[in-house]
Structure formats: C-alpha cells, structure tokens
Coordinates of C-alpha atoms in Angstrom, one line a residue:
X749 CA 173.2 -47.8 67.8
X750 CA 170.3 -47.3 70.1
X751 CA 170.3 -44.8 72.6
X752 CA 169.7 -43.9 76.8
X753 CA 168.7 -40.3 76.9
X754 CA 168.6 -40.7 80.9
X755 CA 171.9 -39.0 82.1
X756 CA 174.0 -36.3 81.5
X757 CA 176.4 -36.2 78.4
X758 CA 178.7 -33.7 76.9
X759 CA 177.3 -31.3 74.5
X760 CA 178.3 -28.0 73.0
X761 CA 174.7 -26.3 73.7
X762 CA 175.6 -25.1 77.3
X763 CA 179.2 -24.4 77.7
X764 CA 179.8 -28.5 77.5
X765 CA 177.3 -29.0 80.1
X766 CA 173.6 -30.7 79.7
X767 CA 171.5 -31.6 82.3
X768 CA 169.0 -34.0 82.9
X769 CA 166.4 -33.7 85.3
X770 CA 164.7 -36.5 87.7
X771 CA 163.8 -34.3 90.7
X772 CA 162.0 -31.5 92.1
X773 CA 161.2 -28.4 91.7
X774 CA 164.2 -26.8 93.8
X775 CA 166.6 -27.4 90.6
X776 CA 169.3 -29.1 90.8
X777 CA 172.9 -28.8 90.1
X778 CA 173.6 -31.3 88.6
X779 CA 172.4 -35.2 88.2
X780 CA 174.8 -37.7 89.7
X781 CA 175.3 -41.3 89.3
X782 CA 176.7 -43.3 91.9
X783 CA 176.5 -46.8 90.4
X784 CA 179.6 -48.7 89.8
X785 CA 180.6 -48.9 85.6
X786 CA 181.9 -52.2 84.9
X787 CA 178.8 -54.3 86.0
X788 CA 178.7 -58.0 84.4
X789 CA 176.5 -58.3 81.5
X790 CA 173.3 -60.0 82.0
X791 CA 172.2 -63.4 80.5
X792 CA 169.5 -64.2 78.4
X793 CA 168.0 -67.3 76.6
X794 CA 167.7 -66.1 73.0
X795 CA 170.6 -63.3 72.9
X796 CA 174.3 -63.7 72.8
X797 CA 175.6 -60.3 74.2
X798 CA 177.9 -58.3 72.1
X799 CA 178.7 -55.6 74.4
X800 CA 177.4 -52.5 76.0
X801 CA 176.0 -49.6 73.7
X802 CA 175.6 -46.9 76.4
X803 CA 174.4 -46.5 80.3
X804 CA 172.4 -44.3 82.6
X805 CA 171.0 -44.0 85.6
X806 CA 168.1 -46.3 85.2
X807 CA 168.8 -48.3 82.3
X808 CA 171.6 -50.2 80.3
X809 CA 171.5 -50.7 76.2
X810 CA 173.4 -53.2 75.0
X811 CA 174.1 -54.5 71.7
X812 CA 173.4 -58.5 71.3
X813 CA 172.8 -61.4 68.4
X814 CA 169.5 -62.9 68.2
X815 CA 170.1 -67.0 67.7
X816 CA 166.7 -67.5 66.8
X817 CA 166.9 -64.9 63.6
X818 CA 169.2 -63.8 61.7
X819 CA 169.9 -60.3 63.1
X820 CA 171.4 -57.7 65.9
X821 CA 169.3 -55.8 68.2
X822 CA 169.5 -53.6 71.0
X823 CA 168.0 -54.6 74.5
X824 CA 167.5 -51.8 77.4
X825 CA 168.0 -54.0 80.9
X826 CA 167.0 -52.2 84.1
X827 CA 170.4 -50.7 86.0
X828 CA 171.5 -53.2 88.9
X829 CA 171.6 -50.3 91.2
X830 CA 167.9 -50.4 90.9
X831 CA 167.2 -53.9 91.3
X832 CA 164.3 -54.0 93.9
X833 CA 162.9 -50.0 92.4
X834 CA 159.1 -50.6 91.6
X835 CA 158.9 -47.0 90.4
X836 CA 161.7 -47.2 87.9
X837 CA 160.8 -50.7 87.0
X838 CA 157.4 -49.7 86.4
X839 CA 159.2 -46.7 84.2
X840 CA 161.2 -49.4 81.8
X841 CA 158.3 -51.4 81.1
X842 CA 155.8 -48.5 80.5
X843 CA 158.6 -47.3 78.2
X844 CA 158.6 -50.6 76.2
X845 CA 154.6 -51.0 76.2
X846 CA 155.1 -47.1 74.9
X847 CA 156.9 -47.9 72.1
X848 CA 155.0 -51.1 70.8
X849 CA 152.1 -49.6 71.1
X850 CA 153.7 -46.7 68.6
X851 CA 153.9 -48.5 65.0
X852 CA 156.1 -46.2 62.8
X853 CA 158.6 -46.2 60.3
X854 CA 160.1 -43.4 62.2
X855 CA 160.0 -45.0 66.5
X856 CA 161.6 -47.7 66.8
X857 CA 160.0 -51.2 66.9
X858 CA 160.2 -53.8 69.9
X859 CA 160.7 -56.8 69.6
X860 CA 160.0 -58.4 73.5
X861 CA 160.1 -57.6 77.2
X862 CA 160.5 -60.1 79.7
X863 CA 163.1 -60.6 83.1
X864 CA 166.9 -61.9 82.1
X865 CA 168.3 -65.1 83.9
X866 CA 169.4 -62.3 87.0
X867 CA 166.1 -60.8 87.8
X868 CA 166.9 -57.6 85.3
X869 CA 163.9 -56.4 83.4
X870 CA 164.5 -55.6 79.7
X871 CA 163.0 -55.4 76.4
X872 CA 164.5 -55.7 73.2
X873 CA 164.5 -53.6 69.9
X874 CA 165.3 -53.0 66.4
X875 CA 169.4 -52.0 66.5
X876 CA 169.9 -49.0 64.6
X877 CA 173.1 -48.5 63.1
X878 CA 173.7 -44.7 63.0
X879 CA 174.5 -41.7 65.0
X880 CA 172.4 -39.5 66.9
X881 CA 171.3 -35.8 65.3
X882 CA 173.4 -33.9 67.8
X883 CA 176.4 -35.7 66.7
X884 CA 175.5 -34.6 62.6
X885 CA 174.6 -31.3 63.4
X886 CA 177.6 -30.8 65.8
X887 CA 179.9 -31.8 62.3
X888 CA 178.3 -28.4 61.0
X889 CA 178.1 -29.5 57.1
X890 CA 174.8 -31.4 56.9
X891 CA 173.1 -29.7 54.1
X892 CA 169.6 -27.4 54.9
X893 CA 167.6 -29.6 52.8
X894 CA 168.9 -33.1 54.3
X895 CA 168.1 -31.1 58.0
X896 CA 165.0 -30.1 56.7
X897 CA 164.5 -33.4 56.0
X898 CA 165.2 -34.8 59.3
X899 CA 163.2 -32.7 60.9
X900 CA 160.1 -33.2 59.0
X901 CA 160.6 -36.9 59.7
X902 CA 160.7 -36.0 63.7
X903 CA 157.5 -33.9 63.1
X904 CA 155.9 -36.9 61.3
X905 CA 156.8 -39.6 64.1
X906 CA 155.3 -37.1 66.4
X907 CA 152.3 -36.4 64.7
X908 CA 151.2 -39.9 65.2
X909 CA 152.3 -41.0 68.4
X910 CA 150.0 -37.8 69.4
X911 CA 147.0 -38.8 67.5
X912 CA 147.4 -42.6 69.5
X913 CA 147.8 -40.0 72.7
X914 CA 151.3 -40.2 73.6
X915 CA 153.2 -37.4 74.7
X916 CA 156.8 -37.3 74.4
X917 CA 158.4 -34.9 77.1
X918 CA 162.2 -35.4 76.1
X919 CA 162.5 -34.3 72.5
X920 CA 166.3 -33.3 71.6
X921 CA 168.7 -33.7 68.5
X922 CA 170.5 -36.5 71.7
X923 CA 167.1 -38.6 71.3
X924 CA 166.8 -38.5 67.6
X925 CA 168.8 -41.4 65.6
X926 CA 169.9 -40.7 61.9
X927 CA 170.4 -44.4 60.4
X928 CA 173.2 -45.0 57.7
X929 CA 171.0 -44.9 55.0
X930 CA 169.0 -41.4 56.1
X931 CA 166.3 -43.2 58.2
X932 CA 165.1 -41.2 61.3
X933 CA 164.5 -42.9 64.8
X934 CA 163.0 -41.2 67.9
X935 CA 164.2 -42.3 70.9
X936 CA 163.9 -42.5 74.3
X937 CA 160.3 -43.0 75.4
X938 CA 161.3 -42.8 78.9
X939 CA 159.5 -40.1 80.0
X940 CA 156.3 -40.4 78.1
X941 CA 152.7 -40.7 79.4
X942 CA 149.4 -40.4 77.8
X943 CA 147.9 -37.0 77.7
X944 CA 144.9 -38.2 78.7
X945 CA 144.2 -41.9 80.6
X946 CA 146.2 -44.7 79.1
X947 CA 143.5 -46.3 76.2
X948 CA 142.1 -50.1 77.4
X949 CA 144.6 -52.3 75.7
X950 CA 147.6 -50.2 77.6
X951 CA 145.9 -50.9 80.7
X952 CA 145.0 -54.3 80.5
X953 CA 149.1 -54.9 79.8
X954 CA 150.0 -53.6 83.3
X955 CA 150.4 -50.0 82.7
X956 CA 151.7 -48.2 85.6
X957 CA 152.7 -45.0 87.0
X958 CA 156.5 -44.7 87.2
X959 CA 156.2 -41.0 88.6
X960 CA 157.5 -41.2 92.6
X961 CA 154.7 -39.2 94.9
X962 CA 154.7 -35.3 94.8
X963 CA 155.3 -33.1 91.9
X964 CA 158.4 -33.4 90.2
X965 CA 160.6 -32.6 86.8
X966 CA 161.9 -34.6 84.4
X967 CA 163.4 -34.2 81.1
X968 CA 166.2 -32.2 80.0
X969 CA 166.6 -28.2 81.0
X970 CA 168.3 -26.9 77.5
X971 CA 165.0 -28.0 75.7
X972 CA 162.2 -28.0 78.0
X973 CA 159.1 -25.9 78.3
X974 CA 158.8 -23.7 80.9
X975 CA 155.3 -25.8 82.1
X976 CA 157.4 -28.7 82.6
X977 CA 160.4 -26.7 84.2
X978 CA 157.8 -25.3 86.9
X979 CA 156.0 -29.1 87.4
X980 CA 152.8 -27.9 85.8
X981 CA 150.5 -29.9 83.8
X982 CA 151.7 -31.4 80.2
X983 CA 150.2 -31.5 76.8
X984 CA 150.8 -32.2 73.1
X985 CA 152.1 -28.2 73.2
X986 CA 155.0 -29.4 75.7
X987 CA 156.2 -32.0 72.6
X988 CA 155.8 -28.7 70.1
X989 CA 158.1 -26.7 72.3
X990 CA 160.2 -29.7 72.1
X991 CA 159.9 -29.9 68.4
X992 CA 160.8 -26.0 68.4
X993 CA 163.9 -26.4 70.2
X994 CA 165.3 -29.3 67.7
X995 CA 164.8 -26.6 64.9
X996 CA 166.2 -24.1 66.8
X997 CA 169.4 -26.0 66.9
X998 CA 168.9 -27.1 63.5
X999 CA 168.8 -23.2 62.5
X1000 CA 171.4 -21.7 65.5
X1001 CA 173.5 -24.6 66.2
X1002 CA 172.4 -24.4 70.0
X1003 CA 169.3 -25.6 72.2
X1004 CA 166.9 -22.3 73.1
X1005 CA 168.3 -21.9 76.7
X1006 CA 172.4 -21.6 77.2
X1007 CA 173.8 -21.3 80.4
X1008 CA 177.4 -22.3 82.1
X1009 CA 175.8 -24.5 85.0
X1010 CA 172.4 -26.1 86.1
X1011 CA 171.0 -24.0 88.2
X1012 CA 171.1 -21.3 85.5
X1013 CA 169.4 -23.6 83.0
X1014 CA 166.9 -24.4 85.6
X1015 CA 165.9 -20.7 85.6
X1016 CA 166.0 -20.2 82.5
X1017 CA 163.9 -23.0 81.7
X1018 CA 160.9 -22.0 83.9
X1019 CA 160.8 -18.3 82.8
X1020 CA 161.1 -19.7 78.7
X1021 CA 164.4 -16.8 79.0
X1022 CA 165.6 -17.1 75.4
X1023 CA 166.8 -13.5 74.7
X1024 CA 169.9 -14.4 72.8
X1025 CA 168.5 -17.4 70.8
X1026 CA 165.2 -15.0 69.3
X1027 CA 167.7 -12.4 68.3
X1028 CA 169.8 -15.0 66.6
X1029 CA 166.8 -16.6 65.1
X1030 CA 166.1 -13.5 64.1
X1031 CA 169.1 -12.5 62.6
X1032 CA 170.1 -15.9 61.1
X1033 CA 170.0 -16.4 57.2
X1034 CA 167.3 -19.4 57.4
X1035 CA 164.3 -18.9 55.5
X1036 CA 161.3 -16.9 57.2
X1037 CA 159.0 -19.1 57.1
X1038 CA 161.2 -21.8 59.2
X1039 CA 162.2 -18.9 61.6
X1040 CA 158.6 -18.1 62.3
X1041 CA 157.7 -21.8 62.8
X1042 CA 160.6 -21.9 65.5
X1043 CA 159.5 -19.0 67.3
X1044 CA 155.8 -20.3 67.2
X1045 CA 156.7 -23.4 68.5
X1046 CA 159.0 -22.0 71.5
X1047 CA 155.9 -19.5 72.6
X1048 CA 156.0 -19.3 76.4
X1049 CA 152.4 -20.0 76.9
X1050 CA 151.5 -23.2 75.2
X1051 CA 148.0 -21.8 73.9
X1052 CA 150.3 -19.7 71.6
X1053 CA 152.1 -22.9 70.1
X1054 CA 150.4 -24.8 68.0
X1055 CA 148.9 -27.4 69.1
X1056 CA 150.1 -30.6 68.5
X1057 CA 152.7 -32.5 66.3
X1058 CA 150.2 -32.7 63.8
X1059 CA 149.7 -29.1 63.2
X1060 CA 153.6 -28.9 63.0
X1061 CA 154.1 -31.6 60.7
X1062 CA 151.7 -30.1 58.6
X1063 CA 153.5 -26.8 58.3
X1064 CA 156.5 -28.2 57.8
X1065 CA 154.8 -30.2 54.8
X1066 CA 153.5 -27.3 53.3
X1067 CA 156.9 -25.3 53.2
X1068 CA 158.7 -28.5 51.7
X1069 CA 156.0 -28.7 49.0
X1070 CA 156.0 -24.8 47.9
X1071 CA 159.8 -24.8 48.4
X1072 CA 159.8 -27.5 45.5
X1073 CA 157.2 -25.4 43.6
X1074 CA 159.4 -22.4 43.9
X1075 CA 162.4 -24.1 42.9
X1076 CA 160.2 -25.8 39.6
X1077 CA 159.6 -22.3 39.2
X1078 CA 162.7 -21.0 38.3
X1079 CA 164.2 -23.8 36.5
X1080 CA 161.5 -23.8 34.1
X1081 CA 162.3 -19.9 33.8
X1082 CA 165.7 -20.8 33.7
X1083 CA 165.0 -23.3 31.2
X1084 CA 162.8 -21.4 28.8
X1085 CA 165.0 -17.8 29.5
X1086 CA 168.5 -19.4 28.5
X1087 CA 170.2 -18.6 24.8
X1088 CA 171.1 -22.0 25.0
X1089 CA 169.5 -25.1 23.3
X1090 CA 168.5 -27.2 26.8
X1091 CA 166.9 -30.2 26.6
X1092 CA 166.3 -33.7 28.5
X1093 CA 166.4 -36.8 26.9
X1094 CA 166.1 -40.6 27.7
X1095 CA 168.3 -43.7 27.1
X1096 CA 165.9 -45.1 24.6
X1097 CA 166.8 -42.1 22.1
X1098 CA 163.5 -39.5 22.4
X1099 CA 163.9 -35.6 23.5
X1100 CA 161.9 -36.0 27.2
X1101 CA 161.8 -31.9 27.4
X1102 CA 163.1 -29.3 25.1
X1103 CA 163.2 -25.5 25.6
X1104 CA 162.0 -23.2 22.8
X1105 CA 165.4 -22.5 21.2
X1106 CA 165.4 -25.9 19.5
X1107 CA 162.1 -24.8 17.6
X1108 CA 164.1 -21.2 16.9
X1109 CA 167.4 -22.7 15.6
X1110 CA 166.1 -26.1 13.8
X1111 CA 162.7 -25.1 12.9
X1112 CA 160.5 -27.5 14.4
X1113 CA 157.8 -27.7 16.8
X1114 CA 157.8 -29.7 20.4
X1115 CA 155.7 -31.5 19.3
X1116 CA 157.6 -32.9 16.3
X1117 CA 160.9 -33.2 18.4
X1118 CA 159.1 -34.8 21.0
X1119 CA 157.2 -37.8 19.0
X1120 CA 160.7 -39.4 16.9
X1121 CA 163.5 -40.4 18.0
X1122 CA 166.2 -37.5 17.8
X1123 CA 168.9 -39.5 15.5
X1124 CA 166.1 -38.8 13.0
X1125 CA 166.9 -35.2 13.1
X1126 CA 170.8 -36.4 12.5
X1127 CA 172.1 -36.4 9.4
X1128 CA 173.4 -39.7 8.0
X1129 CA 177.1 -39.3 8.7
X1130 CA 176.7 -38.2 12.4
X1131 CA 174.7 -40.9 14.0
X1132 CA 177.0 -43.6 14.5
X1133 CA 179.2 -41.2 16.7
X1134 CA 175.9 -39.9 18.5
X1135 CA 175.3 -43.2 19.5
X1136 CA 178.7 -43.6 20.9
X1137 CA 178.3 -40.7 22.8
X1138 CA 174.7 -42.0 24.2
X1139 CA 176.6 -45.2 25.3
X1140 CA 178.9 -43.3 27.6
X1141 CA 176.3 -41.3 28.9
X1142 CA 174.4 -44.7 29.6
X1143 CA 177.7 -46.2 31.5
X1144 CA 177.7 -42.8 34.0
X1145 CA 180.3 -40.3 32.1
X1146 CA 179.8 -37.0 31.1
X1147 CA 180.1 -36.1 27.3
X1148 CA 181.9 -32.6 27.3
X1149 CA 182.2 -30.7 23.4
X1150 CA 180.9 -33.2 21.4
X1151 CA 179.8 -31.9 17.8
X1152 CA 176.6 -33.4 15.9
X1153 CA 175.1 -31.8 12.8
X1154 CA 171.4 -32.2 12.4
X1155 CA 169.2 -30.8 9.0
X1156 CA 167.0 -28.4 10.2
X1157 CA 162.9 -28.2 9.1
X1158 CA 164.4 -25.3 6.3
X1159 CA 166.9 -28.0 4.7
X1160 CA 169.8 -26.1 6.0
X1161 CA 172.8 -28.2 8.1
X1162 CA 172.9 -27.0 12.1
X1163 CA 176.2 -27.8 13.7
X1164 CA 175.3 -28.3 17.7
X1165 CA 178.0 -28.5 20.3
X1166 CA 176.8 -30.4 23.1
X1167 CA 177.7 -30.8 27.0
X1168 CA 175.5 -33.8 28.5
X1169 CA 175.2 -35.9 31.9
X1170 CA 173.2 -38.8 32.6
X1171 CA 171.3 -38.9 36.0
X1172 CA 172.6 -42.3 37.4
X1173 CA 169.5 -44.7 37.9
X1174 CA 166.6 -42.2 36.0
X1175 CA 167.3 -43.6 32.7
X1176 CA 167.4 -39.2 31.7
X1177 CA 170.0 -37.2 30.4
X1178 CA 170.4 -33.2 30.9
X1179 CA 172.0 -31.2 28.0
X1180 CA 172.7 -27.9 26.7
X1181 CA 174.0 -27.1 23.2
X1182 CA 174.9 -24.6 21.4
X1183 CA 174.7 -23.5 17.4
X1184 CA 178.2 -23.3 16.0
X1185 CA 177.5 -23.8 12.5
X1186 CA 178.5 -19.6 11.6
X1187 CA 182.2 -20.5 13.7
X1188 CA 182.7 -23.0 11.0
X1189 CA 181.9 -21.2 7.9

C-alpha cells in the first residue's frame, strides 16, 4: 500500500484526533475537505486502474497494473478539486522529482510522472504491500528489537536524503511503511524542500516552489518542532525532532504533544510543551541510552539536537552494535559458567563450539574435539542411533533425552543425555548434555 500523509486520520495519539497543517500561523481547528469522494478514476495509457488506495486534500493514490511489465504500482494523481492549482501542482511534481532524486532501499522508487488522459498530474511508484508503522505499533506486541530495528532503518533513509540535502518536514509512524517481509518505506515527500538551493539537475527538471506567498505551516502538530509550528526557518534539526518523536512513540505509545483538539496541539507545538511525555520517557522501562537519544532529539532549540539524520543514525548504530556485544557477552558467560556440557555442532558431524565441561568430563582438549568428527568420540554400538538422531535434527525436530555413550581420553565409558535443536537454514545445532553415567551404575 502506498500512502497520502496530507489529511487528517484517526489516531490514538491525541484523544482520536490528528491534525494536519496547510495554513498559517493563527492555528487552526481543524483541516477540512470539501471535495466530493466518489470522483471517477482517471485514465492512463500504460495502467489499468485497480482501485483507490487512499485520498487527501491534494492528492489521490491509487493502486493500478502496469501492461507493459509484469507488476502493480501505486500512482499519486493530483485531486480534481485542484485541477487549475499551480501551487499544488507545482507541490506534486516537486514531490516526485523529490523522491527520484532519493535512491534508497529504504524511499520509495518512482517509476514516471507525466499528465493522465483528463489533465491530472501524477507520477507513479513502487506499490508496497504493507501497513504503515502506526498501524504496528497501535497492535502493541511488536517486539523492542524488531522496533529498534524499524527505527534504525528510518534514521538510515534519513541520513541520506540529508547528505543529497533534502529535508523531510513530515516524519510520523503514519508516513513510515513496514512491507510484508520487514522492509521500511518513508513516505510522503510532500512537504520536503532543500535545505539549501535545489542542486542543478533539480532545477534544470522544473523545480518549483509549491509554498503559497507569506509565511505559513505545514506538517502535522502531534510531531512537529516548535520552529516549524511558529513558521520559522527549517533545517536538518527539524527532521531530528521528527525522528525523536517516532521513537517517542515507539518508547511511550504516543506522539510528544497530546491534546483533545487542534488548537491545543497548535500551542503546544510552538512552545515544544511535552511535560507528560519527558516524565513518561523518563519513567518508562526502555533502555537509557534510547531514552536519552529521544530526549536529545526533541530539544526545544534545534542547536541542542543533533544535528542531522546522520548523527542520529549513527547513534542508533552504535547502541545496536554494543547491544549485540553485551548480549555476546553474557552468553559466552553463560556458556562457559553452566554445569552443563553445551556445545554447537554442524550437520556435517564436527563440534562447531564446546564449553569447557566437555574437556572436564571426557578428558580432551578443544582442540581435539574440535578437529574429528564427534561420532569418533562414540563408541561402536551408539553411532548408528546418533546418526538417526542427527537426521531429525537435520529435517527441523527437536531431539529431547536422547542417550549416547562416548569413551572418554581416560578409557572410561561417559553416558551423555542430550537435548538438541537445529537452527532452521544455519546448517548448526545447539545442545546441552548432561553426565548420567553414576544414575546408571
């Protein structure tokens, strides 16, 4: 599914009210469409419409079959009520230059732009099958790691579309896409500008401002920075508040500012008034680190934020990595700590890892366990039934009590009682035995 992010939805993060912003600085109540719902499809050369993903008030995504290639796509046609709107026009196809311009695996790719058969402006892109990160984290059983992941993928995506110069300005778990398989899609380039002036080949392809005369807001009050709330200049720091306020809801379960109407949003919004949301962050169970990062990233003054996506992305990469360290850590503590014999083995029949217990109870080094295959260490009588048990491990079952006897470096017979899975696709098996030999004496 690909997404609109330019009208007002129901969400959980503001007493079932969110509000989207295309006006000035007075605040709104709320943002109103007028135009009528059922409006024919449009007609195009190449696409065979399927139906209608979603609407707003400036654009239309529907879902259609591509009859030159063999595959669906999404294409975002300009609203009929704004047939004849240079500014909003201008808005879809800065959005589409935007996103081509943006080559990642985590933005989605266009495909073309052009006028349908009615007049309509449109381009076309890559349909993602999925659902949109407010509708997994609103299920409230996504895993921490998996959100974690997410995240990180969100920080990446923005890391490079600011290092080509593009800010966002609408970042929110709404404009995020989470793909069947895992992959991660921001959305919704709408809003975005170049922090700076639009490089050469943007501006020989017709770039042009979509912003109406005077100042105005636009984006979404339950995530936005104060400096965009109050109409004041934007930078990559406006995308890291953005960032900030998708973990916060990650962490929390709510955007940074909740309110029960628009105007109070509005207020909020320009004076950053979070109090509730930094005590919860605060209070909440989430790891420090991740907490602090929020809390830096929704600083009122954007010269306390880091900087850009980058630096962000970059945090978040170095918490993953000494998360996995710390977690290596204390399984190989685990590992080597345990009165039990725990080893890893492969398919093809050779210990991977063994903990030091094997060397205690059959007298050999790693090494020497390492470098033969283990049935060598089995007596006679017991391997044809080991390898049985290897062949169920190798078809994905779990092997549960299963008794082996093996002649120890001494000469002596060791009975082991063994409980082994195989990790499906790795080739590796994980076991842990134990020395029963003195039960059956």
């Amino acid at each position: 599914m690909a997404r609109d992010n330019e009208r007002s939805e129901s969400s959980r993060n503001t007493g079932d009210t969110t509000c989207v912003v295309t006006g000035s600085l007075t605040g709104p109540d709320a943002n109103s469409t007028d135009f009528e719902l059922n409006v024919e499809a449009p007609a195009f050369e190449r696409y065979d419409v399927i139906g209608e993903i979603e609407r707003g008030g400036q654009g239309v995504i529907y879902k259609a079959i591509d009859k030159r290639l063999p595959r669906e796509v999404a294409i975002k046609v300009l609203h009929p009520g704004h047939c004849g709107n240079e500014v909003v026009a201008n808005g879809l196809a800065n959005e589409a230059r935007v996103m081509s311009y943006l080559s990642h695996p985590n933005i989605t790719p266009i495909f073309e732009s052009g006028v349908s058969k009615g007049g309509r402006p449109y381009y076309v892109m890559k349909y993602i099958d999925g659902t949109t990160l407010a509708k997994v984290l609103a299920k409230g059983d996504v895993p921490p790691p998996l959100c974690l992941k997410i995240f990180a993928d969100i920080c990446q995506a923005m890391a490079y579309a600011h290092s080509r110069g593009v800010i966002h300005l609408d970042l929110k778990p709404q404009n995020v896409m989470v793909g069947q398989f895992g992959e991660v899609h921001v959305m919704d380039w709408g809003l975005a500008r170049f922090a700076e002036k639009p490089p050469p080949i943007i501006l020989s392809h017709g770039w042009a401002e979509s912003v109406e005369p005077g100042k105005r807001i636009n984006g979404t009050l339950s995530y936005m920075s104060p400096e965009q709330a109050r109409g004041e200049p934007l930078t990559t720091a406006t995308d890291v508040f953005g960032l900030g306020a998708i973990l916060c809801e990650i962490i929390l379960g709510h955007a940074p500012y909740v309110a029960d109407s628009c105007r109070k949003l509005f207020r909020r919004a320009r004076k950053a008034s979070m109090p509730e949301t930094l005590s919860g962050l605060d209070e909440s169970e989430t790891d420090r680190v991740l907490v602090r990062l929020a809390k830096k990233c929704l600083a009122v003054d954007p010269r306390d934020r880091p900087q850009d996506a980058i630096a962000v992305a970059q945090e978040v990469a170095d918490y993953q990595s000494s998360a996995f360290e710390r977690v290596e850590s204390d399984m190989n503590r685990f590992f080597e700590l345990s009165l039990d014999l725990f080893c890893i083995a492969d398919t093809h029949g050779y210990f991977r890892r063994v903990n030091e217990n094997f060397t205690r109870v059959l007298g050999y080094s790693k090494s020497e366990l390492l470098a033969r295959p283990f049935l060598d260490f089995v007596i006679e009588e017991d391997k044809e039934n080991t390898l049985d048990r290897m062949s169920v491990l190798s078809q994905g079952q779990h092997v549960v009590r299963f008794r082996n006897r093996y002649i120890s470096a001494y000469g002596s017979i060791v009975t082991l009682e063994w409980m082994a899975k195989s990790i499906s696709g790795e080739g590796l098996v994980f076991a842990v035995a134990r020395d029963v030999s003195q039960s059956l004496a």
